[in-house]
mmCIF file of C-alpha atoms in Angstrom:
data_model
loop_
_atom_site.group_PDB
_atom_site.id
_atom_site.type_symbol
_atom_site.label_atom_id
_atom_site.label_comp_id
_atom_site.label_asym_id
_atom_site.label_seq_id
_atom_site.Cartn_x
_atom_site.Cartn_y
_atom_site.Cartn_z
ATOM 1 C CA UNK Y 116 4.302 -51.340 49.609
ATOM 2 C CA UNK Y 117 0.970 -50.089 47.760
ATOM 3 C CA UNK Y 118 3.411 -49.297 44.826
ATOM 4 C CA UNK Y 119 1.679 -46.292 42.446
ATOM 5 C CA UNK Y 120 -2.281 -45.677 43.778
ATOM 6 C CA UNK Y 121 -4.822 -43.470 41.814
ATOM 7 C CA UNK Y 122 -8.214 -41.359 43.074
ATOM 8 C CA UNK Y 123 -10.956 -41.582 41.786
ATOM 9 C CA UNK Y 124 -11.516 -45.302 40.191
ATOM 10 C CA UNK Y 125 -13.940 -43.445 38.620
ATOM 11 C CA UNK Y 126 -15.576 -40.083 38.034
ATOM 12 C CA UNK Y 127 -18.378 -38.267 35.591
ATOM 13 C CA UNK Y 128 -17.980 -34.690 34.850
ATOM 14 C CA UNK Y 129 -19.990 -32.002 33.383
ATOM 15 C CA UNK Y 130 -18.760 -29.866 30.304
ATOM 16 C CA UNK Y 131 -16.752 -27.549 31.311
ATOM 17 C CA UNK Y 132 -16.283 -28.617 35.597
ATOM 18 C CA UNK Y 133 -12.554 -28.823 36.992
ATOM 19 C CA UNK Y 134 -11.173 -31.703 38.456
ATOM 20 C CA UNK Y 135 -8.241 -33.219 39.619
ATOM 21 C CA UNK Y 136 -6.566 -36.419 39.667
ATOM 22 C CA UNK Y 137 -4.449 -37.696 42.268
ATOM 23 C CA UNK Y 138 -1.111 -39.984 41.987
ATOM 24 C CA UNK Y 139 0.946 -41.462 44.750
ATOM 25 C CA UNK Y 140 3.734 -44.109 44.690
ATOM 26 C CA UNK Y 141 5.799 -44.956 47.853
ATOM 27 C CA UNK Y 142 9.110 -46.672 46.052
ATOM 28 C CA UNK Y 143 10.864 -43.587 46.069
ATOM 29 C CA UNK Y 144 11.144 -43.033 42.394
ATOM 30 C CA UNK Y 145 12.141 -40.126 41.029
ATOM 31 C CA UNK Y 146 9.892 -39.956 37.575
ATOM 32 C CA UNK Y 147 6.421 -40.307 37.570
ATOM 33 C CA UNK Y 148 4.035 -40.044 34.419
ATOM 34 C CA UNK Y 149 0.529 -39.252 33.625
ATOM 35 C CA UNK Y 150 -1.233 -40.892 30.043
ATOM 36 C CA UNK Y 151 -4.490 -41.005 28.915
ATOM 37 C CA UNK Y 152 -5.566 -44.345 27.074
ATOM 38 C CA UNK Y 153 -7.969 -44.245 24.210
ATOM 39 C CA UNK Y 154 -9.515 -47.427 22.261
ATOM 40 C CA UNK Y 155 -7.318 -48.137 18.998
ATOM 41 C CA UNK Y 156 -4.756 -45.191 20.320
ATOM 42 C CA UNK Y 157 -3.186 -47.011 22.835
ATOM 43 C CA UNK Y 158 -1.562 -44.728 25.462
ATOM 44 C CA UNK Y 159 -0.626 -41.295 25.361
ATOM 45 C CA UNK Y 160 1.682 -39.104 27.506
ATOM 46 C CA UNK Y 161 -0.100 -36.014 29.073
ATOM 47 C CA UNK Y 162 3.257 -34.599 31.023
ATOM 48 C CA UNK Y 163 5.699 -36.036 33.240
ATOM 49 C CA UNK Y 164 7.855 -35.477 35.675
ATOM 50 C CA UNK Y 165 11.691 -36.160 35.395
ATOM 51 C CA UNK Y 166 12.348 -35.399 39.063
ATOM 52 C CA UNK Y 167 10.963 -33.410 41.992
ATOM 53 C CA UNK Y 168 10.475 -29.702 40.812
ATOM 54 C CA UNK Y 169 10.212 -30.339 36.974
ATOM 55 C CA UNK Y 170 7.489 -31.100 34.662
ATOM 56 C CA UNK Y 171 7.449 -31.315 31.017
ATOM 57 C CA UNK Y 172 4.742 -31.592 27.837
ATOM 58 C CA UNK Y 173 4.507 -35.312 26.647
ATOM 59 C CA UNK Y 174 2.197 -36.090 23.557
ATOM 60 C CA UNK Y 175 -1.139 -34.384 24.303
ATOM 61 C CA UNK Y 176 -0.348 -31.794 27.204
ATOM 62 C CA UNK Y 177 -3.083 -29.626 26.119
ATOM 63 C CA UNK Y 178 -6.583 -29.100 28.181
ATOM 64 C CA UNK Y 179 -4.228 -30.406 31.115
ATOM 65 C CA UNK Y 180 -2.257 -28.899 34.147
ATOM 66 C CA UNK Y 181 0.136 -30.715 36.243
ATOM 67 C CA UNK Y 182 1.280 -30.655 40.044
ATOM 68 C CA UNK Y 183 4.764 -32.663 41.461
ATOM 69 C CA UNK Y 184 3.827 -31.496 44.644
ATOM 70 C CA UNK Y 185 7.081 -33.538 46.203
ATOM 71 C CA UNK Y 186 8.528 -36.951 45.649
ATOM 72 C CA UNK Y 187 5.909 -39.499 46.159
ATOM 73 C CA UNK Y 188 2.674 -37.444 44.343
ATOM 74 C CA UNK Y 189 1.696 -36.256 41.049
ATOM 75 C CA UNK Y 190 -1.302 -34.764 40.527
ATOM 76 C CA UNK Y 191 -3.214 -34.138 37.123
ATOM 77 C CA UNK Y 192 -5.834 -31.060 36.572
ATOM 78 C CA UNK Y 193 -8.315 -30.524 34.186
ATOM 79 C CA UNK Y 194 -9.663 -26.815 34.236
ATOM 80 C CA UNK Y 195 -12.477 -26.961 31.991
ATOM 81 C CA UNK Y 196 -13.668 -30.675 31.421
ATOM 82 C CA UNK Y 197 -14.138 -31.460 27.549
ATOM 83 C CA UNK Y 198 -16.054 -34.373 26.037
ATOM 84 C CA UNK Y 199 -13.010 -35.060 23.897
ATOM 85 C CA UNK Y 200 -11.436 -35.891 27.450
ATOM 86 C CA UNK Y 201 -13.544 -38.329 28.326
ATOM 87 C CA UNK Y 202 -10.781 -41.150 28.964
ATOM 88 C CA UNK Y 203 -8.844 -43.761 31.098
ATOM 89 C CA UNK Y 204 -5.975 -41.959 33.119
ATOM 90 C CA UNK Y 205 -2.862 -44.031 34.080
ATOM 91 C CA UNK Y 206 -0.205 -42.740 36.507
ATOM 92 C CA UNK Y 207 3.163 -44.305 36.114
ATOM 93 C CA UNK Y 208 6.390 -44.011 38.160
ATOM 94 C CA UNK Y 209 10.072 -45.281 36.708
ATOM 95 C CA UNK Y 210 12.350 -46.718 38.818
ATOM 96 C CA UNK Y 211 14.567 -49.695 38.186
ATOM 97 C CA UNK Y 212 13.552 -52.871 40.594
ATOM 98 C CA UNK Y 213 14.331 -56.600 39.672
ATOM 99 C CA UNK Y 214 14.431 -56.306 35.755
ATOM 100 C CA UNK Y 215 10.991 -53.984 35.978
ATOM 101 C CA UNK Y 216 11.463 -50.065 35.137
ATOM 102 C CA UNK Y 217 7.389 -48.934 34.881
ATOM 103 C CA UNK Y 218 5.025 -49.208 37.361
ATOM 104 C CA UNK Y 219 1.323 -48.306 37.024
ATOM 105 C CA UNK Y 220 -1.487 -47.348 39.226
ATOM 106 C CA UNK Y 221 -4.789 -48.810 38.400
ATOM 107 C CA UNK Y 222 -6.223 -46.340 35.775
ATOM 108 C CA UNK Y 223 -9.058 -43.222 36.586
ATOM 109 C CA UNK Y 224 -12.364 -44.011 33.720
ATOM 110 C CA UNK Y 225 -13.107 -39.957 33.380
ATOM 111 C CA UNK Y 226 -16.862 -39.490 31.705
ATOM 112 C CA UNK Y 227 -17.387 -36.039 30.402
ATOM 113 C CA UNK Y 228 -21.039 -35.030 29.570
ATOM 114 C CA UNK B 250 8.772 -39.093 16.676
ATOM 115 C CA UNK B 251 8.798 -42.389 17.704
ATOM 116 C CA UNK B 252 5.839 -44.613 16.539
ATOM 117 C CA UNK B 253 5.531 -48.280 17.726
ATOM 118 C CA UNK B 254 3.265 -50.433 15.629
ATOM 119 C CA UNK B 255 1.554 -53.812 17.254
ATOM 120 C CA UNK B 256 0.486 -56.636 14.790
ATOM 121 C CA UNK B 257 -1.795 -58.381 15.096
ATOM 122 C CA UNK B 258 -4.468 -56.321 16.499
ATOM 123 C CA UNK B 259 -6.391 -59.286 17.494
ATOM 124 C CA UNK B 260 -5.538 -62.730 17.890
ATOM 125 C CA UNK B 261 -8.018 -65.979 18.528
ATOM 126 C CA UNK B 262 -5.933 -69.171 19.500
ATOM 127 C CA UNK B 263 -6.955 -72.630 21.079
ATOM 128 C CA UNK B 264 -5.184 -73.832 24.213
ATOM 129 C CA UNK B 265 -1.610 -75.359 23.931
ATOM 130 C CA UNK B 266 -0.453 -73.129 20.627
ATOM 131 C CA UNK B 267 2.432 -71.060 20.762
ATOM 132 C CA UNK B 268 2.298 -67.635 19.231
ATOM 133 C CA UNK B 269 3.844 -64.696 18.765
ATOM 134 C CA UNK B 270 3.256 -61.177 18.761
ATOM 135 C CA UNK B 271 5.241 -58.210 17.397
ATOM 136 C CA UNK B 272 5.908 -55.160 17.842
ATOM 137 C CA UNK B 273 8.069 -52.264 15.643
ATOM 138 C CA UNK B 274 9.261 -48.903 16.229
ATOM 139 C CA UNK B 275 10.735 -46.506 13.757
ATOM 140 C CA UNK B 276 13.446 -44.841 15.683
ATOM 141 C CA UNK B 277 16.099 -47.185 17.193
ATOM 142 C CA UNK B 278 17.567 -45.345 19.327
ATOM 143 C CA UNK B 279 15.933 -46.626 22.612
ATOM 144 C CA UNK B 280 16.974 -47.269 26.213
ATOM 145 C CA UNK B 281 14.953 -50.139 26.315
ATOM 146 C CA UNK B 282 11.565 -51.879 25.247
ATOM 147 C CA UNK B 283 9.177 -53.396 27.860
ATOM 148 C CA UNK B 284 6.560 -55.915 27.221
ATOM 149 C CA UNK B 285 3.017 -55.390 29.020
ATOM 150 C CA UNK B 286 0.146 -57.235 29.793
ATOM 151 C CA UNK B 287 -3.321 -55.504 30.538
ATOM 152 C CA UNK B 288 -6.599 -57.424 31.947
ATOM 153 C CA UNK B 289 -9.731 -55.452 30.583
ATOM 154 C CA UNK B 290 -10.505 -52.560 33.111
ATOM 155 C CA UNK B 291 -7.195 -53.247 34.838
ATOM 156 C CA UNK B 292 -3.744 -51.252 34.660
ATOM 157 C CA UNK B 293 -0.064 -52.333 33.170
ATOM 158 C CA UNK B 294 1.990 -55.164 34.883
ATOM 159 C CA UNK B 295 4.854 -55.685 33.186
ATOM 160 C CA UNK B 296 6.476 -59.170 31.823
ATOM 161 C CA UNK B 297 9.275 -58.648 30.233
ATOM 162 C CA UNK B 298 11.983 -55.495 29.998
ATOM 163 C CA UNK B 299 14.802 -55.741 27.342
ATOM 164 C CA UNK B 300 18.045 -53.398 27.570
ATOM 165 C CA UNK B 301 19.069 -51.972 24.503
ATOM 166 C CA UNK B 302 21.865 -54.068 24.596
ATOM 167 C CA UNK B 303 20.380 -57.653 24.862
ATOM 168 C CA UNK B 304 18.750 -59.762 22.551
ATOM 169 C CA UNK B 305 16.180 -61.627 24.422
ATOM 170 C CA UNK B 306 14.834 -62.270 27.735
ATOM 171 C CA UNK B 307 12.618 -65.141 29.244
ATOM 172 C CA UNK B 308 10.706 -65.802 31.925
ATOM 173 C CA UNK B 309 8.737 -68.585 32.257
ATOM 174 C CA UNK B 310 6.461 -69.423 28.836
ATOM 175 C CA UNK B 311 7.446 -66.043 27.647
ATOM 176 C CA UNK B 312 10.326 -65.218 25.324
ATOM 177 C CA UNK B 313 11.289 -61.722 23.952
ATOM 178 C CA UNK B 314 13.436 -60.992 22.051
ATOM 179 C CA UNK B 315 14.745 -57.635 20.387
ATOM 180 C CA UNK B 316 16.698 -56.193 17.157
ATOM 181 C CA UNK B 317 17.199 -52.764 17.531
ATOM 182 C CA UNK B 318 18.849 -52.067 14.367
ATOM 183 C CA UNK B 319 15.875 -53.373 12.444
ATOM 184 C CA UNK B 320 13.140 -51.526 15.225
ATOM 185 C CA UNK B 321 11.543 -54.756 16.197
ATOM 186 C CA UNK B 322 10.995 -56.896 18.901
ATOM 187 C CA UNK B 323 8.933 -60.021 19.643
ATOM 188 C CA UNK B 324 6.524 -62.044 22.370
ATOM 189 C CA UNK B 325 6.737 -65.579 22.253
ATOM 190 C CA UNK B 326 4.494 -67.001 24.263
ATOM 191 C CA UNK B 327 4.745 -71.047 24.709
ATOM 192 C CA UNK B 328 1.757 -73.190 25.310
ATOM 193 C CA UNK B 329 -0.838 -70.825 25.575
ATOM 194 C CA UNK B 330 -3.376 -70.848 28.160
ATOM 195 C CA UNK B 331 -6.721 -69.650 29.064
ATOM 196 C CA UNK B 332 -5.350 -67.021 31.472
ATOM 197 C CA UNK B 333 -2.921 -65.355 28.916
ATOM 198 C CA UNK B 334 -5.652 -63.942 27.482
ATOM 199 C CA UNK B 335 -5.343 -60.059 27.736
ATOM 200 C CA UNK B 336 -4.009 -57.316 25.833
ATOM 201 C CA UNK B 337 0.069 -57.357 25.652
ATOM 202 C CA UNK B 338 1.192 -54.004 24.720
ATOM 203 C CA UNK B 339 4.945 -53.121 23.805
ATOM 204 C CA UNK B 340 6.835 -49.797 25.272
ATOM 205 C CA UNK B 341 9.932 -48.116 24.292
ATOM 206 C CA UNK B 342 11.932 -45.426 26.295
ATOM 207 C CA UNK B 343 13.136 -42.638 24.212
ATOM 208 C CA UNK B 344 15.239 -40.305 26.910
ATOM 209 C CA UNK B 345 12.491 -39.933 29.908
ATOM 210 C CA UNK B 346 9.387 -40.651 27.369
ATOM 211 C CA UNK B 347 7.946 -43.991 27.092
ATOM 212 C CA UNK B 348 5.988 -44.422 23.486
ATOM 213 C CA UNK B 349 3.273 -47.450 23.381
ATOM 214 C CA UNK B 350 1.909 -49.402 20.876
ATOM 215 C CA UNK B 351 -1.787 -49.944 20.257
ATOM 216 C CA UNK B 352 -1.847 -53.660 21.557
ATOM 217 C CA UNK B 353 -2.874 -57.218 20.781
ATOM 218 C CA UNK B 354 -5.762 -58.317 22.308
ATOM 219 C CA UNK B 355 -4.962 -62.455 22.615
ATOM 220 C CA UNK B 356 -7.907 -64.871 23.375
ATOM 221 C CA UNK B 357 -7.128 -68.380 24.322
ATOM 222 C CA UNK B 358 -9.638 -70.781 23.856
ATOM 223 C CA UNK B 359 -10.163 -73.521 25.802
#
């Protein structure tokens, strides 16, 4: 099992470009997550996703879109790339497996210019 | 909203000392807390998950433990090494949202 994967490791952005990050996790959970982590803020919910079909606002939802587009992916859009969102993006998936509930992918470092 | 606090922020040690970190939350009604450890540029692996109903848990060197009425909940780690050193972050699950502290960054020196 590659358990929750992330593209791009890394990506620099113009003011103002779109992008979008991709999630995948093949342990057939039903909630996956998207957070940004800033230094001295530790990490923040974007929007998740309770189950295949719903989304919902976390913390910091705005500047942000978000896709479940079935069970295993969960993808993350920015429209219109903002300095302020210059971050490291985490995907997470929940699922309950041998006394471990979150599993993360390996962070995307976003550079906005 | 929930807010989880992490103290120390930073922590220097020398090889073999136990320590602990901590970790508090303001609203104690939680599912669980989970204990993370991050390696710089890497993501989350968790160490430890307590259920709201438990006190502790253990594995290995590590011991956390948890008092929900009192929103806290601590990382004992036994005879530190060189290789603990990372940032151990503490997570709580409110309904579907997980809320995370800021971290400890922990160096171990040899």
């Amino acid at each position: 099992n590659a358990g929750v994967t992330q593209t791009p490791k890394f990506q620099v952005l113009k003011t103002g470009q779109s992008m979008t990050l991709q999630c995948a996790q093949d342990m057939n959970h039903n909630s996956m997550y998207w957070y940004r982590q800033d230094p001295g803020m530790g990490l923040r919910l974007i929007y998740y996703s309770a189950s295949e079909g719903t989304t919902d606002k976390g913390e910091v939802p705005n500047g942000y879109n978000v896709s479940r587009l079935n069970k295993r992916e969960f993808s993350l859009r920015l429209e219109s790339a903002a300095p302020s969102q210059t971050s490291v993006y985490f995907c997470a998936s929940r699922g309950w497996d041998r006394g471990v509930e979150q599993y993360f992918g390996p962070g995307t470092r976003l550079t906005v210019t | 909203k929930q807010e989880v606090t992490q103290i120390p922020a930073a922590l220097s040690v020398p090889e073999g000392e136990n320590l602990v970190l901590n970790c508090s939350f303001t609203d104690s009604a939680i599912y669980n807390l989970q204990w993370f450890r991050q390696d710089p540029g890497k993501g989350l692996t968790s160490l430890l998950l307590i259920q709201s109903s438990q006190r502790e848990q253990t594995s290995g060197r590590l011991n956390a433990s948890l008092d929900k009425s009192s929103g806290r909940s601590t990382l004992y780690i036994a005879a530190s090494q060189p290789g603990d050193s990372a940032t151990y972050l503490c997570a709580v699950r409110t309904g579907n949202q997980f809320y995370f502290g800021t971290g400890t960054s922990l160096t171990v020196i040899p």
